[in-house]
Amino acid sequence: MRHKSFRGKKMTTGLRIFGLFSFISLALFPETKSEVRWEILNPSDSIFLSCADRNSAELAIKESLSYLNRVTNPGEIVFGTRKLGAKETRQVLFSMSEILKSCVKEERIPIGHNFDFVIGKDFPKSPSITGYYDVEIKGSVMPKGEMVFPLLSPNKKKKETHQRAEIIESKKWETEQLIAYVDLFDLHLAQLEGSALLTMEDGNKFRLNYESDNGHTYESPASKLLGVCASLKPHKLRECSNSNLDLVRLAILKNPRFIFFTKEELATQNKFPFGSGGIRLIPERSLAMDKRIPLGTPVLISFESFDTKRDNHLSFVHDRGSEIYGLDRVDFFFGIGNKYADLANALKTKGHVIFILPKLEK
């Protein structure tokens, strides 16, 4: 559940020209009048796989393969005469896994001869890239102080269609739906990101995973707080409320969308949050992209913003988002915990994405 706005910044370095991303939209929409010109490149030794933090790459590959093995029809992307479906994706994943096994830390291995790389020619538009993270929040079993806002699981008997304020203020929910009471700002962050780590007053920790929603469209509080708050970033609204509590509360409650969660006991195997399709999100490897791009797809992503820079970084499509639509949008998962808040919220830039195909036998 990603609802971030973005602003762009051009990038001009090296092989990032390979990633001109918007060509996909023409591939998927045959009614487009422009003729698509395709090019499958083999840039020889000019594209490298970094061996730094290979463990996270291996985990991400396992998540992609696990998803592909349990889903009947994961979909495909067509690039002219080539396609990237489940069979081709598995080939790329297995090949990447073998390359990683030979890695030495900090080494960079050329992979241009191992794969084909898809680019579109004459497409000036690059994807807008934002970031997200898994937030940490505090909860109580009873209403207490500012912790009077409910975190809820779905109603098993009927789908909820009331707006956020109605659900909260009129208590239009069943007792068994209650997970915990939290303050308004933690509720907002958890629902914005679609997952969270919940710490109760007794010290017990749980993972909250997105389960469903009330069907309403997200409305950002930022649009109602222009000129009121020094910073409109979601994790800064608490600071703004120190002098503008009523206005900030009203802006948050005006958002009609309400997210329902499932609660998991925290254990080693679920230390990572769920993305889409039952895929666990791997920090610095998982991406949220448009639903027309199959889950599990590996890509090389490049971007730069403030202190964050990635060059042809191996990443995987593991997530979706109600605001991540359009084939020129990418959301990069940074990790777990509020320490990533500033980093994730600062990432609003332009970048490039390269799609990886198995090497075509000649």
Short mmCIF file of C-alpha atoms in Angstrom, two decimals:
data_model
loop_
_atom_site.label_atom_id
_atom_site.label_comp_id
_atom_site.label_asym_id
_atom_site.label_seq_id
_atom_site.Cartn_x
_atom_site.Cartn_y
_atom_site.Cartn_z
CA MET A 1 0.00 0.00 0.00
CA ARG A 2 2.18 2.84 -1.21
CA HIS A 3 0.71 6.32 -1.46
CA LYS A 4 3.71 8.59 -2.03
CA SER A 5 3.93 11.64 -4.29
CA PHE A 6 7.10 12.24 -6.27
CA ARG A 7 9.23 14.76 -8.10
CA GLY A 8 11.73 13.89 -10.79
CA LYS A 9 15.43 14.44 -11.32
CA LYS A 10 17.28 13.53 -14.50
CA MET A 11 20.15 11.05 -14.54
CA THR A 12 22.84 10.80 -17.17
CA THR A 13 25.51 8.32 -16.12
CA GLY A 14 26.84 5.31 -18.02
CA LEU A 15 24.56 2.45 -18.90
CA ARG A 16 21.48 3.97 -17.29
CA ILE A 17 20.38 4.85 -20.80
CA PHE A 18 19.63 1.13 -21.12
CA GLY A 19 16.77 1.42 -18.74
CA LEU A 20 14.42 3.73 -20.63
CA PHE A 21 11.41 2.21 -19.08
CA SER A 22 8.30 3.61 -20.68
CA PHE A 23 8.71 1.46 -23.77
CA ILE A 24 6.81 -1.23 -21.90
CA SER A 25 3.59 0.77 -22.06
CA LEU A 26 3.67 0.58 -25.84
CA ALA A 27 4.36 -3.13 -25.69
CA LEU A 28 1.33 -3.76 -23.54
CA PHE A 29 -1.07 -1.39 -25.28
CA PRO A 30 -1.28 -2.31 -28.99
CA GLU A 31 -3.68 0.56 -29.69
CA THR A 32 -0.76 2.99 -29.39
CA LYS A 33 -0.12 4.67 -32.73
CA SER A 34 3.67 4.94 -32.38
CA GLU A 35 5.69 2.09 -33.78
CA VAL A 36 7.79 0.38 -31.15
CA ARG A 37 11.44 -0.14 -31.97
CA TRP A 38 13.01 -2.89 -29.91
CA GLU A 39 16.60 -3.64 -29.23
CA ILE A 40 18.04 -6.59 -27.34
CA LEU A 41 21.48 -5.58 -26.18
CA ASN A 42 24.43 -7.60 -25.05
CA PRO A 43 26.63 -4.90 -23.55
CA SER A 44 29.49 -7.35 -23.02
CA ASP A 45 31.53 -6.39 -19.94
CA SER A 46 29.75 -3.10 -19.37
CA ILE A 47 27.10 -4.44 -16.96
CA PHE A 48 28.22 -5.93 -13.66
CA LEU A 49 26.61 -7.84 -10.81
CA SER A 50 27.79 -6.59 -7.44
CA CYS A 51 28.66 -9.29 -4.92
CA ALA A 52 28.20 -6.96 -1.96
CA ASP A 53 25.47 -8.30 0.34
CA ARG A 54 24.93 -11.36 -1.81
CA ASN A 55 22.92 -12.96 1.02
CA SER A 56 20.04 -10.54 0.46
CA ALA A 57 20.14 -11.22 -3.29
CA GLU A 58 19.98 -14.96 -2.65
CA LEU A 59 17.02 -14.51 -0.28
CA ALA A 60 15.21 -12.40 -2.87
CA ILE A 61 15.81 -15.02 -5.57
CA LYS A 62 14.35 -17.69 -3.28
CA GLU A 63 11.27 -15.54 -2.69
CA SER A 64 10.75 -15.07 -6.43
CA LEU A 65 11.20 -18.79 -7.15
CA SER A 66 8.88 -19.77 -4.30
CA TYR A 67 6.19 -17.50 -5.70
CA LEU A 68 6.59 -18.85 -9.25
CA ASN A 69 6.40 -22.42 -7.98
CA ARG A 70 3.08 -21.94 -6.20
CA VAL A 71 1.25 -19.74 -8.75
CA THR A 72 -0.40 -21.27 -11.80
CA ASN A 73 -0.31 -18.25 -14.09
CA PRO A 74 2.08 -15.49 -12.96
CA GLY A 75 1.79 -13.60 -16.25
CA GLU A 76 4.38 -12.40 -18.75
CA ILE A 77 5.80 -9.34 -20.50
CA VAL A 78 6.22 -9.37 -24.29
CA PHE A 79 9.11 -7.53 -25.92
CA GLY A 80 8.58 -7.78 -29.67
CA THR A 81 9.58 -11.34 -30.56
CA ARG A 82 10.86 -12.08 -27.05
CA LYS A 83 8.91 -12.61 -23.87
CA LEU A 84 9.61 -12.81 -20.16
CA GLY A 85 7.26 -15.37 -18.66
CA ALA A 86 7.58 -17.84 -15.80
CA LYS A 87 9.92 -20.16 -17.73
CA GLU A 88 12.25 -17.37 -18.79
CA THR A 89 12.16 -15.76 -15.34
CA ARG A 90 13.17 -19.04 -13.71
CA GLN A 91 16.08 -19.35 -16.13
CA VAL A 92 17.32 -15.87 -15.21
CA LEU A 93 16.87 -16.53 -11.48
CA PHE A 94 18.75 -19.85 -11.58
CA SER A 95 21.57 -18.28 -13.60
CA MET A 96 21.84 -15.34 -11.18
CA SER A 97 21.91 -17.78 -8.27
CA GLU A 98 24.83 -19.68 -9.81
CA ILE A 99 26.75 -16.45 -10.43
CA LEU A 100 26.22 -15.37 -6.83
CA LYS A 101 27.67 -18.67 -5.58
CA SER A 102 30.99 -17.74 -7.16
CA CYS A 103 30.99 -14.26 -5.64
CA VAL A 104 33.67 -12.82 -3.43
CA LYS A 105 32.59 -9.90 -1.21
CA GLU A 106 33.01 -6.49 -2.88
CA GLU A 107 33.71 -8.17 -6.21
CA ARG A 108 31.91 -7.03 -9.37
CA ILE A 109 31.26 -9.76 -11.92
CA PRO A 110 30.54 -8.86 -15.57
CA ILE A 111 27.25 -10.49 -16.63
CA GLY A 112 26.82 -9.06 -20.12
CA HIS A 113 27.66 -12.42 -21.72
CA ASN A 114 25.26 -14.33 -19.46
CA PHE A 115 21.99 -12.59 -20.37
CA ASP A 116 20.20 -10.47 -22.93
CA PHE A 117 19.04 -7.01 -21.86
CA VAL A 118 15.94 -5.30 -23.18
CA ILE A 119 15.78 -1.61 -24.00
CA GLY A 120 13.34 0.51 -25.96
CA LYS A 121 14.69 3.05 -28.41
CA ASP A 122 13.59 6.70 -28.62
CA PHE A 123 11.71 6.74 -25.32
CA PRO A 124 12.68 9.82 -23.31
CA LYS A 125 10.63 9.10 -20.20
CA SER A 126 12.24 7.37 -17.23
CA PRO A 127 10.46 5.83 -14.24
CA SER A 128 9.82 7.88 -11.13
CA ILE A 129 11.31 6.12 -8.12
CA THR A 130 10.23 6.49 -4.51
CA GLY A 131 11.05 4.55 -1.36
CA TYR A 132 9.16 2.82 1.44
CA TYR A 133 9.95 0.95 4.64
CA ASP A 134 8.38 -1.18 7.37
CA VAL A 135 7.29 1.12 10.20
CA GLU A 136 7.48 0.45 13.94
CA ILE A 137 4.47 1.39 16.06
CA LYS A 138 3.26 1.00 19.66
CA GLY A 139 -0.06 -0.47 20.79
CA SER A 140 -2.29 -1.03 23.81
CA VAL A 141 -5.00 -3.60 24.53
CA MET A 142 -7.21 -0.88 25.99
CA PRO A 143 -7.83 2.78 25.00
CA LYS A 144 -5.19 4.79 26.82
CA GLY A 145 -4.07 8.40 26.44
CA GLU A 146 -3.59 9.07 22.72
CA MET A 147 -3.91 5.35 21.94
CA VAL A 148 -7.61 5.37 21.14
CA PHE A 149 -7.55 4.55 17.42
CA PRO A 150 -8.21 0.91 16.42
CA LEU A 151 -5.99 -1.36 14.38
CA LEU A 152 -8.44 -3.88 12.95
CA SER A 153 -8.55 -7.21 11.18
CA PRO A 154 -11.26 -7.66 8.52
CA ASN A 155 -14.85 -8.49 9.36
CA LYS A 156 -15.28 -12.13 8.30
CA LYS A 157 -19.04 -11.71 7.83
CA LYS A 158 -19.12 -8.74 5.47
CA LYS A 159 -16.91 -6.37 3.52
CA GLU A 160 -16.46 -2.98 5.17
CA THR A 161 -17.44 0.01 3.00
CA HIS A 162 -17.67 2.82 5.56
CA GLN A 163 -15.12 5.60 5.38
CA ARG A 164 -12.23 5.86 7.83
CA ALA A 165 -13.79 8.47 10.14
CA GLU A 166 -17.05 6.50 10.33
CA ILE A 167 -15.24 3.29 11.22
CA ILE A 168 -13.23 4.99 13.95
CA GLU A 169 -15.76 7.37 15.44
CA SER A 170 -18.88 5.21 15.20
CA LYS A 171 -17.05 2.00 16.10
CA LYS A 172 -18.49 0.23 13.09
CA TRP A 173 -16.49 -2.91 13.78
CA GLU A 174 -16.84 -6.10 15.75
CA THR A 175 -14.98 -6.65 19.02
CA GLU A 176 -13.14 -9.67 17.61
CA GLN A 177 -11.67 -7.48 14.87
CA LEU A 178 -9.62 -5.40 17.30
CA ILE A 179 -5.86 -6.00 17.18
CA ALA A 180 -4.76 -3.05 19.33
CA TYR A 181 -5.32 0.61 20.05
CA VAL A 182 -2.69 3.00 18.70
CA ASP A 183 -2.29 6.74 18.37
CA LEU A 184 -3.49 8.46 15.20
CA PHE A 185 -0.02 8.98 13.74
CA ASP A 186 0.97 5.34 14.10
CA LEU A 187 -2.35 4.31 12.57
CA HIS A 188 -1.68 6.63 9.63
CA LEU A 189 1.85 5.30 9.04
CA ALA A 190 0.87 1.64 9.31
CA GLN A 191 -2.00 2.09 6.89
CA LEU A 192 0.12 4.17 4.54
CA GLU A 193 2.88 1.56 4.30
CA GLY A 194 0.57 -1.46 4.42
CA SER A 195 2.58 -3.29 7.09
CA ALA A 196 4.20 -2.58 10.45
CA LEU A 197 5.99 -3.98 13.46
CA LEU A 198 3.69 -3.63 16.47
CA THR A 199 5.12 -3.53 20.00
CA MET A 200 2.56 -3.87 22.79
CA GLU A 201 2.94 -2.33 26.26
CA ASP A 202 3.97 -5.69 27.73
CA GLY A 203 6.84 -5.90 25.24
CA ASN A 204 5.29 -8.50 22.95
CA LYS A 205 5.96 -7.85 19.27
CA PHE A 206 3.78 -8.72 16.29
CA ARG A 207 3.95 -8.25 12.56
CA LEU A 208 1.00 -6.56 10.87
CA ASN A 209 0.37 -7.56 7.26
CA TYR A 210 -2.07 -5.94 4.84
CA GLU A 211 -5.19 -8.07 4.45
CA SER A 212 -7.88 -5.88 2.86
CA ASP A 213 -9.34 -2.37 2.72
CA ASN A 214 -12.68 -0.57 2.65
CA GLY A 215 -12.55 0.14 -1.08
CA HIS A 216 -12.08 3.89 -0.84
CA THR A 217 -9.36 5.89 -2.62
CA TYR A 218 -6.48 7.22 -0.57
CA GLU A 219 -6.40 10.99 0.00
CA SER A 220 -3.13 12.40 1.29
CA PRO A 221 -3.29 14.65 4.38
CA ALA A 222 -0.54 16.73 2.75
CA SER A 223 -3.01 18.32 0.34
CA LYS A 224 -4.91 19.81 3.31
CA LEU A 225 -1.84 20.93 5.25
CA LEU A 226 -0.02 23.07 2.69
CA GLY A 227 1.30 26.14 4.50
CA VAL A 228 0.47 24.59 7.87
CA CYS A 229 3.31 22.09 8.38
CA ALA A 230 6.98 22.76 7.80
CA SER A 231 7.31 19.25 6.39
CA LEU A 232 4.50 17.30 4.77
CA LYS A 233 6.32 13.96 4.91
CA PRO A 234 4.14 11.34 6.64
CA HIS A 235 6.55 10.64 9.51
CA LYS A 236 6.83 14.39 10.25
CA LEU A 237 3.11 14.98 10.86
CA ARG A 238 3.49 14.16 14.55
CA GLU A 239 5.90 17.10 14.91
CA CYS A 240 3.49 19.40 13.07
CA SER A 241 0.68 18.38 15.45
CA ASN A 242 2.55 19.95 18.38
CA SER A 243 1.27 23.34 17.24
CA ASN A 244 -1.55 22.34 14.86
CA LEU A 245 -3.11 19.26 16.45
CA ASP A 246 -6.72 19.81 15.37
CA LEU A 247 -5.82 20.61 11.76
CA VAL A 248 -3.48 17.63 11.43
CA ARG A 249 -5.97 15.24 13.01
CA LEU A 250 -8.74 16.44 10.73
CA ALA A 251 -6.53 16.06 7.66
CA ILE A 252 -5.64 12.47 8.56
CA LEU A 253 -9.22 11.51 9.35
CA LYS A 254 -10.47 13.06 6.09
CA ASN A 255 -8.66 10.28 4.23
CA PRO A 256 -11.56 7.85 3.60
CA ARG A 257 -9.36 4.78 3.05
CA PHE A 258 -9.01 2.26 5.89
CA ILE A 259 -6.66 -0.73 5.87
CA PHE A 260 -7.31 -4.01 7.68
CA PHE A 261 -4.45 -6.19 8.89
CA THR A 262 -3.67 -9.72 9.92
CA LYS A 263 -1.49 -10.17 13.02
CA GLU A 264 1.45 -12.58 13.04
CA GLU A 265 3.53 -13.74 15.95
CA LEU A 266 7.03 -12.46 15.29
CA ALA A 267 9.47 -15.25 14.49
CA THR A 268 12.67 -15.74 12.52
CA GLN A 269 10.91 -16.91 9.39
CA ASN A 270 8.63 -13.86 9.24
CA LYS A 271 11.04 -11.12 10.22
CA PHE A 272 10.41 -9.66 6.76
CA PRO A 273 6.98 -8.18 5.91
CA PHE A 274 4.72 -9.59 3.23
CA GLY A 275 4.60 -7.89 -0.13
CA SER A 276 2.11 -9.18 -2.70
CA GLY A 277 1.35 -12.77 -3.60
CA GLY A 278 2.69 -14.05 -0.28
CA ILE A 279 6.22 -12.83 -1.12
CA ARG A 280 8.38 -11.64 1.75
CA LEU A 281 10.00 -8.26 1.12
CA ILE A 282 13.80 -8.31 1.23
CA PRO A 283 15.45 -5.00 2.22
CA GLU A 284 17.27 -3.25 -0.62
CA ARG A 285 16.14 -5.93 -3.09
CA SER A 286 12.34 -5.81 -3.32
CA LEU A 287 10.35 -3.35 -5.45
CA ALA A 288 6.71 -2.41 -5.80
CA MET A 289 5.68 -1.98 -9.44
CA ASP A 290 2.57 -1.91 -11.60
CA LYS A 291 0.50 -5.11 -11.65
CA ARG A 292 1.14 -5.56 -15.37
CA ILE A 293 4.73 -6.46 -14.54
CA PRO A 294 4.67 -10.04 -13.18
CA LEU A 295 5.63 -10.62 -9.57
CA GLY A 296 9.00 -12.30 -9.19
CA THR A 297 10.53 -10.47 -12.16
CA PRO A 298 14.24 -9.62 -11.70
CA VAL A 299 15.49 -6.26 -12.97
CA LEU A 300 18.54 -4.01 -12.76
CA ILE A 301 17.65 -0.63 -11.29
CA SER A 302 19.67 2.62 -11.24
CA PHE A 303 18.87 5.84 -9.40
CA GLU A 304 20.45 8.60 -7.36
CA SER A 305 18.92 10.87 -4.72
CA PHE A 306 20.74 12.72 -1.95
CA ASP A 307 22.81 10.09 -0.13
CA THR A 308 21.22 7.15 -1.94
CA LYS A 309 22.68 5.74 -5.15
CA ARG A 310 22.27 2.44 -6.97
CA ASP A 311 23.90 1.42 -10.26
CA ASN A 312 22.39 -1.56 -12.09
CA HIS A 313 21.36 -2.95 -8.71
CA LEU A 314 19.81 -6.42 -8.86
CA SER A 315 16.21 -6.09 -7.60
CA PHE A 316 12.95 -8.00 -7.82
CA VAL A 317 9.28 -7.12 -8.34
CA HIS A 318 7.78 -8.37 -5.07
CA ASP A 319 5.03 -5.89 -4.31
CA ARG A 320 2.15 -3.73 -5.55
CA GLY A 321 0.52 -0.58 -4.22
CA SER A 322 -2.68 1.37 -4.69
CA GLU A 323 -0.60 4.39 -5.73
CA ILE A 324 2.02 2.40 -7.64
CA TYR A 325 0.28 2.28 -10.98
CA GLY A 326 1.53 3.11 -14.42
CA LEU A 327 4.52 1.55 -16.08
CA ASP A 328 6.77 4.44 -15.11
CA ARG A 329 6.57 3.99 -11.31
CA VAL A 330 8.85 2.09 -8.95
CA ASP A 331 8.85 1.94 -5.13
CA PHE A 332 12.09 0.71 -3.55
CA PHE A 333 11.89 -1.17 -0.23
CA PHE A 334 14.63 0.04 2.14
CA GLY A 335 14.09 -2.12 5.20
CA ILE A 336 12.49 -2.63 8.59
CA GLY A 337 12.24 0.06 11.24
CA ASN A 338 11.75 3.79 11.66
CA LYS A 339 15.47 4.37 11.11
CA TYR A 340 14.67 4.14 7.39
CA ALA A 341 11.96 6.82 7.50
CA ASP A 342 14.09 9.76 6.39
CA LEU A 343 15.91 7.72 3.74
CA ALA A 344 12.71 6.30 2.25
CA ASN A 345 10.80 9.57 2.30
CA ALA A 346 13.70 11.47 0.73
CA LEU A 347 13.81 9.18 -2.30
CA LYS A 348 11.88 10.97 -5.03
CA THR A 349 13.84 10.86 -8.23
CA LYS A 350 14.09 9.57 -11.78
CA GLY A 351 15.92 6.37 -12.58
CA HIS A 352 16.21 3.52 -15.03
CA VAL A 353 15.20 -0.12 -15.15
CA ILE A 354 16.70 -2.87 -17.30
CA PHE A 355 14.81 -6.10 -17.93
CA ILE A 356 16.89 -9.27 -18.01
CA LEU A 357 16.23 -12.12 -20.46
CA PRO A 358 17.87 -15.53 -20.80
CA LYS A 359 20.65 -15.56 -23.36
CA LEU A 360 19.19 -16.45 -26.75
CA GLU A 361 20.95 -19.44 -28.20
CA LYS A 362 22.27 -18.75 -31.69
#
